[in-house]
Amino acid sequence: MLWLFIESILCIAFFILSLILYSNRIKTFKNTIIREPAKRYDKRLKMVGIILVLMIILYYILNIDFYIEKKYMESNGLLGLITINQFFLWFSFIVIGKSSKYLRGEDLIEFYHPSKKEAKAGEIKAGNILYGNKVMYPYYIKLQDLQRHMFITGITGSGKSNFLQNFLIDYKEKYDTPILLAEFKGEYHYLQKFIPDLLIFIVGKNFSINIFDPEKANAEVHAERVFQIFRSGGLFEGVEYSPQMERVFVDILNRVCKDPEKRSWAKFYEEAKAYLKDILLQTGGDMTYRSSVSAVTNRIRRYSLGTLKHSFEKKSGIDVKEMFKHDVLLDLSGIIKIGGEKEDDLFFLNMIL
């Protein structure tokens, strides 16, 4: 019964393989990021498993008479061996089935490391390709790739900020193209030691913008853009938004942006009252416009009053377009320090960009 012992070895091997597959999938699941070698390893394990199962089935088919005639009942030893084989075989399938819940689907981020040739094709060194803790080879970013988005991720303390700082320093040593770095915590000021011409603007302290000033752009286009930024920032959340409200807001912004003498929050409120008076005359007293004007003025109150007012009304000495010609660090933490929120930072940044 040599074939039966070989079948036992195959069943045990299949069981061991199922445990390795289970362990590998749990490890991959916890890391949430699967790299190419790990994925290839999983495929190889599955291929070996399929081969083992096919061999077990083949041995079973070739010796089908042994099972049909129940010859294993003649010996307790054979019966025990077959029982052990079946235990390992079925338990292996259970383990593999359990491991399937650790397979990642749409939420899986698949990172494939570039080849050594691809890694050296760029001009700016970004770091090294790692596999585990092993350094494989350096990686260089192509200059044209900087036109794309870059996603820098990692747990707290893993070195995201240090990477960006060192990357910018290396970049400025080779190229004269101006950079604009917008940050929210005020932790990049020391870059001025390595980038001597770096201008540091702290919003609310030495830098502010007038959101009504189109800066040589078309006033109507600018007014529409300001409205879109307000809306994308959640200005109308919690209110029953209507096309009429949009028209009211854009019309008032148009009046303010077109006239340099009216580009202030005080004049905005004056124009809102004047607009309401005009529109009521035109519509024969349609009171829905009163509600729309009231909703608009109430929603923007947080930007026009208190500590945030000067950050969004008073224009500092440098034009935004001129700013992009220099190396600039835009410190948005100033808005938080004067009582603003993260949404205000994003609103300010959208106005700049």
Coordinates of C-alpha atoms in Angstrom, one line a residue:
M1 CA 0.0 0.0 0.0
L2 CA 2.8 2.4 -0.9
W3 CA 0.4 4.6 -2.8
L4 CA -1.7 5.1 0.4
F5 CA 1.4 6.4 2.2
I6 CA 2.2 8.7 -0.7
E7 CA -1.3 10.0 -0.5
S8 CA -0.9 10.6 3.2
I9 CA 2.2 12.7 2.5
L10 CA 0.3 14.7 -0.1
C11 CA -2.5 15.4 2.3
I12 CA -0.1 16.5 5.0
A13 CA 1.7 18.7 2.5
F14 CA -1.6 20.2 1.4
F15 CA -2.5 20.9 5.1
I16 CA 0.9 22.6 5.7
L17 CA 0.5 24.7 2.6
S18 CA -3.0 25.8 3.7
L19 CA -1.6 27.0 7.0
I20 CA 1.1 29.0 5.2
L21 CA -1.5 30.5 2.8
Y22 CA -3.7 31.5 5.8
S23 CA -0.7 33.1 7.6
N24 CA 0.4 35.0 4.5
R25 CA -3.1 36.4 3.8
I26 CA -3.5 37.5 7.4
K27 CA -0.2 39.3 7.3
T28 CA -1.1 41.0 4.0
F29 CA -4.5 42.0 5.4
K30 CA -3.1 43.7 8.4
N31 CA -0.5 45.6 6.4
T32 CA -3.4 46.8 4.1
I33 CA -0.8 47.2 1.4
I34 CA 0.2 44.2 -0.7
R35 CA 3.4 44.4 -2.7
E36 CA 4.2 42.5 -5.9
P37 CA 6.4 39.8 -4.3
A38 CA 3.7 39.1 -1.7
K39 CA 1.0 38.8 -4.4
R40 CA 3.2 36.5 -6.5
Y41 CA 3.9 34.4 -3.4
D42 CA 0.1 34.0 -2.8
K43 CA -0.4 32.9 -6.4
R44 CA 2.4 30.4 -6.2
L45 CA 1.0 28.9 -3.0
K46 CA -2.4 28.5 -4.8
M47 CA -0.8 26.9 -7.8
V48 CA 1.1 24.4 -5.6
G49 CA -2.2 23.7 -3.7
I50 CA -4.0 23.0 -6.9
I51 CA -1.3 20.6 -8.0
L52 CA -1.4 18.7 -4.7
V53 CA -5.2 18.4 -4.9
L54 CA -5.0 17.1 -8.4
M55 CA -2.4 14.5 -7.4
I56 CA -4.6 13.4 -4.5
I57 CA -7.6 13.1 -6.8
L58 CA -5.5 11.2 -9.3
Y59 CA -4.3 8.7 -6.7
Y60 CA -7.9 8.3 -5.6
I61 CA -9.1 7.6 -9.1
L62 CA -6.3 5.1 -9.9
N63 CA -7.2 3.2 -6.7
I64 CA -10.9 3.6 -6.8
D65 CA -11.5 -0.2 -6.5
F66 CA -9.8 -0.1 -3.1
Y67 CA -12.4 2.3 -1.8
I68 CA -15.4 0.7 -3.6
E69 CA -14.6 -2.7 -2.3
K70 CA -13.9 -1.3 1.1
K71 CA -10.6 -3.2 1.4
Y72 CA -9.4 -0.7 4.0
M73 CA -11.9 -2.3 6.4
E74 CA -9.7 -5.4 6.5
S75 CA -7.1 -3.6 8.5
N76 CA -7.4 -1.2 11.4
G77 CA -4.1 0.4 10.3
L78 CA -5.3 1.1 6.9
L79 CA -8.6 2.5 8.2
G80 CA -6.8 4.8 10.6
L81 CA -4.5 6.0 7.8
I82 CA -7.4 6.8 5.6
T83 CA -9.2 8.6 8.4
I84 CA -6.1 10.7 9.0
N85 CA -5.8 11.5 5.3
Q86 CA -9.4 12.7 5.2
F87 CA -8.9 14.8 8.3
F88 CA -5.9 16.6 6.9
L89 CA -7.7 17.0 3.5
W90 CA -11.0 18.4 4.8
F91 CA -9.4 20.5 7.5
S92 CA -7.1 22.1 4.8
F93 CA -10.2 23.1 2.8
I94 CA -11.7 24.7 5.9
V95 CA -8.5 26.7 6.6
I96 CA -8.3 27.9 2.9
G97 CA -12.0 28.9 3.1
K98 CA -11.4 30.8 6.3
S99 CA -8.4 32.6 4.7
S100 CA -10.6 33.9 1.9
K101 CA -12.1 36.6 4.2
Y102 CA -8.6 38.1 4.4
L103 CA -8.5 38.7 0.7
R104 CA -8.6 42.5 0.0
G105 CA -11.0 43.8 -2.6
E106 CA -11.6 47.4 -3.8
D107 CA -10.0 48.9 -0.7
L108 CA -6.6 47.2 -1.5
I109 CA -3.8 49.5 -2.6
E110 CA -1.5 47.5 -4.8
F111 CA 2.0 49.0 -4.9
Y112 CA 4.4 47.5 -7.4
H113 CA 8.0 48.5 -7.1
P114 CA 9.6 49.7 -10.3
S115 CA 12.4 47.8 -11.9
K116 CA 16.0 48.9 -11.3
K117 CA 16.1 50.4 -14.8
E118 CA 12.8 52.3 -14.3
A119 CA 14.0 53.6 -10.9
K120 CA 17.1 55.2 -12.3
A121 CA 15.2 56.9 -15.2
G122 CA 14.5 60.1 -13.3
E123 CA 16.5 63.1 -12.4
I124 CA 15.5 63.8 -8.8
K125 CA 16.3 61.3 -6.1
A126 CA 13.3 60.6 -3.9
G127 CA 14.8 57.8 -1.7
N128 CA 15.3 54.1 -1.9
I129 CA 13.1 51.1 -2.9
L130 CA 12.6 48.9 0.1
Y131 CA 11.5 45.4 0.5
G132 CA 10.8 44.8 4.2
N133 CA 13.8 46.4 5.8
K134 CA 16.1 45.6 2.9
V135 CA 17.3 48.5 0.7
M136 CA 17.1 47.4 -2.9
Y137 CA 18.2 50.4 -5.0
P138 CA 17.6 54.2 -5.2
Y139 CA 14.6 55.7 -6.9
Y140 CA 14.6 58.9 -9.0
I141 CA 11.5 60.9 -10.0
K142 CA 11.2 62.2 -13.5
L143 CA 11.0 66.0 -13.7
Q144 CA 7.8 65.8 -15.8
D145 CA 6.2 63.6 -13.2
L146 CA 6.1 66.6 -10.8
Q147 CA 3.1 67.8 -12.9
R148 CA 1.1 64.9 -11.4
H149 CA -0.3 64.5 -8.0
M150 CA 1.9 62.8 -5.4
F151 CA 0.5 60.8 -2.5
I152 CA 2.8 60.7 0.6
T153 CA 1.4 58.4 3.2
G154 CA 2.5 56.7 6.5
I155 CA 1.8 56.5 10.2
T156 CA 2.6 59.3 12.6
G157 CA 6.3 59.7 12.9
S158 CA 7.2 57.7 9.8
G159 CA 8.9 60.6 8.2
K160 CA 6.4 62.1 5.7
S161 CA 7.3 65.7 6.6
N162 CA 11.1 65.0 6.6
F163 CA 10.8 63.4 3.2
L164 CA 9.0 66.4 1.7
Q165 CA 11.5 68.9 3.3
N166 CA 14.5 67.0 2.0
F167 CA 12.9 66.5 -1.4
L168 CA 12.3 70.3 -1.7
I169 CA 15.8 71.1 -0.6
D170 CA 17.3 68.7 -3.2
Y171 CA 15.0 70.0 -5.9
K172 CA 16.0 73.6 -5.3
E173 CA 19.7 72.7 -5.4
K174 CA 19.2 71.6 -9.1
Y175 CA 16.4 73.7 -10.4
D176 CA 15.3 77.4 -10.4
T177 CA 11.6 76.7 -10.9
P178 CA 9.7 78.5 -8.1
I179 CA 7.9 76.4 -5.5
L180 CA 4.7 77.1 -3.4
L181 CA 4.4 75.1 -0.2
A182 CA 1.1 75.5 1.7
E183 CA 1.1 74.1 5.2
F184 CA -1.2 74.0 8.1
K185 CA 1.0 73.6 11.2
G186 CA 3.9 76.1 10.8
E187 CA 6.5 73.4 10.9
Y188 CA 8.4 74.2 7.6
H189 CA 9.9 77.6 8.5
Y190 CA 13.4 76.2 8.9
L191 CA 13.5 75.6 5.2
Q192 CA 14.5 79.2 4.9
K193 CA 18.0 78.2 6.1
F194 CA 18.4 75.9 3.1
I195 CA 16.4 77.9 0.5
P196 CA 17.7 81.5 1.1
D197 CA 15.2 83.2 -1.2
L198 CA 12.2 81.5 0.4
L199 CA 9.4 84.0 1.3
I200 CA 7.3 83.1 4.3
F201 CA 3.8 84.4 4.4
I202 CA 1.7 83.8 7.5
V203 CA -2.0 84.3 6.8
G204 CA -3.5 86.8 9.2
K205 CA -0.1 88.2 10.2
N206 CA 1.8 89.4 7.2
F207 CA -0.4 88.1 4.4
S208 CA -4.1 88.5 3.5
I209 CA -6.2 88.7 0.4
N210 CA -9.2 90.6 -0.7
I211 CA -11.6 88.0 -2.1
F212 CA -13.5 90.7 -4.0
D213 CA -10.4 91.8 -6.0
P214 CA -10.2 90.0 -9.4
E215 CA -6.6 91.2 -9.9
K216 CA -7.0 92.2 -13.6
A217 CA -9.2 89.1 -14.3
N218 CA -12.7 89.5 -15.6
A219 CA -14.8 90.6 -12.6
E220 CA -17.9 88.5 -13.6
V221 CA -15.7 85.4 -14.0
H222 CA -14.1 86.1 -10.6
A223 CA -17.4 86.6 -8.9
E224 CA -18.6 83.2 -10.2
R225 CA -15.4 81.6 -9.1
V226 CA -15.8 83.1 -5.6
F227 CA -19.3 81.7 -5.4
Q228 CA -18.1 78.3 -6.5
I229 CA -15.4 78.2 -3.8
F230 CA -18.0 79.3 -1.2
R231 CA -20.3 76.5 -2.3
S232 CA -17.7 73.8 -2.4
G233 CA -16.6 74.8 1.1
G234 CA -20.1 73.9 2.4
L235 CA -21.4 77.5 2.7
F236 CA -25.0 76.4 2.0
E237 CA -25.0 73.2 4.1
G238 CA -28.0 73.1 6.5
V239 CA -30.1 75.5 4.3
E240 CA -32.6 74.8 1.5
Y241 CA -30.4 75.8 -1.4
S242 CA -32.1 77.0 -4.5
P243 CA -31.1 78.4 -8.0
Q244 CA -32.5 81.7 -6.9
M245 CA -30.1 81.9 -3.9
E246 CA -27.2 81.2 -6.3
R247 CA -28.4 84.0 -8.6
V248 CA -28.7 86.4 -5.7
F249 CA -25.2 85.7 -4.4
V250 CA -23.5 85.9 -7.8
D251 CA -25.4 89.2 -8.6
I252 CA -24.3 90.8 -5.4
L253 CA -20.7 89.6 -5.9
N254 CA -20.7 91.0 -9.4
R255 CA -21.7 94.4 -8.1
V256 CA -19.0 94.4 -5.5
C257 CA -16.2 92.9 -7.7
K258 CA -16.7 95.3 -10.6
D259 CA -16.2 98.5 -8.5
P260 CA -12.9 98.9 -6.8
E261 CA -14.6 101.3 -4.3
K262 CA -17.0 98.5 -3.2
R263 CA -14.5 95.7 -2.6
S264 CA -15.1 95.3 1.2
W265 CA -17.4 93.5 3.5
A266 CA -19.1 96.7 4.5
K267 CA -19.9 97.5 0.9
F268 CA -21.0 93.9 0.3
Y269 CA -23.7 94.3 2.9
E270 CA -24.7 97.7 1.5
E271 CA -25.0 96.2 -2.0
A272 CA -27.0 93.3 -0.6
K273 CA -29.6 95.8 0.8
A274 CA -29.5 97.8 -2.5
Y275 CA -29.9 94.6 -4.5
L276 CA -32.9 93.5 -2.4
K277 CA -34.6 96.9 -2.9
D278 CA -34.0 96.8 -6.7
I279 CA -35.1 93.2 -7.2
L280 CA -38.3 93.7 -5.1
L281 CA -39.2 96.6 -7.4
Q282 CA -38.5 94.5 -10.5
T283 CA -40.5 91.5 -9.3
G284 CA -43.4 93.4 -7.8
G285 CA -42.4 92.6 -4.2
D286 CA -41.5 88.9 -4.5
M287 CA -40.6 88.2 -0.9
T288 CA -38.7 85.0 -1.7
Y289 CA -35.8 87.2 -2.7
R290 CA -35.8 88.7 0.8
S291 CA -35.3 85.2 2.2
S292 CA -32.5 84.4 -0.3
V293 CA -30.6 87.7 0.5
S294 CA -31.0 87.0 4.2
A295 CA -29.7 83.4 3.8
V296 CA -26.6 84.6 1.8
T297 CA -25.7 87.4 4.3
N298 CA -26.1 85.1 7.3
R299 CA -24.0 82.3 5.8
I300 CA -21.0 84.6 5.0
R301 CA -21.1 86.4 8.4
R302 CA -18.3 84.3 9.9
Y303 CA -16.0 85.5 7.1
S304 CA -17.0 89.1 7.4
L305 CA -17.0 89.6 11.1
G306 CA -14.5 89.0 13.9
T307 CA -11.0 87.8 13.6
L308 CA -11.3 86.3 10.1
K309 CA -12.5 89.6 8.6
H310 CA -9.0 91.1 7.8
S311 CA -7.7 87.8 6.3
F312 CA -10.3 87.9 3.6
E313 CA -10.8 91.6 3.0
K314 CA -7.5 93.5 3.3
K315 CA -5.0 92.9 0.5
S316 CA -1.3 92.6 1.5
G317 CA 1.5 94.2 -0.5
I318 CA 2.2 91.4 -3.0
D319 CA -0.2 90.3 -5.7
V320 CA -1.1 86.6 -5.9
K321 CA 0.1 86.3 -9.5
E322 CA 3.4 88.0 -8.5
M323 CA 3.7 85.5 -5.6
F324 CA 4.0 82.6 -7.9
K325 CA 7.2 84.0 -9.4
H326 CA 9.0 83.4 -6.1
D327 CA 9.7 80.5 -3.7
V328 CA 6.9 80.8 -1.2
L329 CA 5.9 79.1 2.0
L330 CA 2.3 79.9 2.8
D331 CA 1.7 79.3 6.5
L332 CA -2.1 78.7 7.0
S333 CA -1.7 78.1 10.7
G334 CA -2.3 81.8 11.3
I335 CA -6.0 81.4 10.5
I336 CA -6.3 78.7 13.1
K337 CA -4.5 80.9 15.7
I338 CA -7.0 83.8 15.2
G339 CA -10.0 81.5 15.7
G340 CA -10.6 80.0 12.3
E341 CA -11.1 76.3 11.4
K342 CA -9.6 73.9 8.9
E343 CA -12.4 74.7 6.4
D344 CA -11.3 78.4 6.5
D345 CA -7.7 77.3 5.6
L346 CA -9.0 75.4 2.6
F347 CA -11.2 78.3 1.5
F348 CA -8.2 80.7 1.7
L349 CA -6.0 78.2 -0.2
N350 CA -8.7 77.8 -2.9
M351 CA -8.8 81.5 -3.4
I352 CA -5.0 81.6 -3.9
L353 CA -4.9 78.8 -6.4

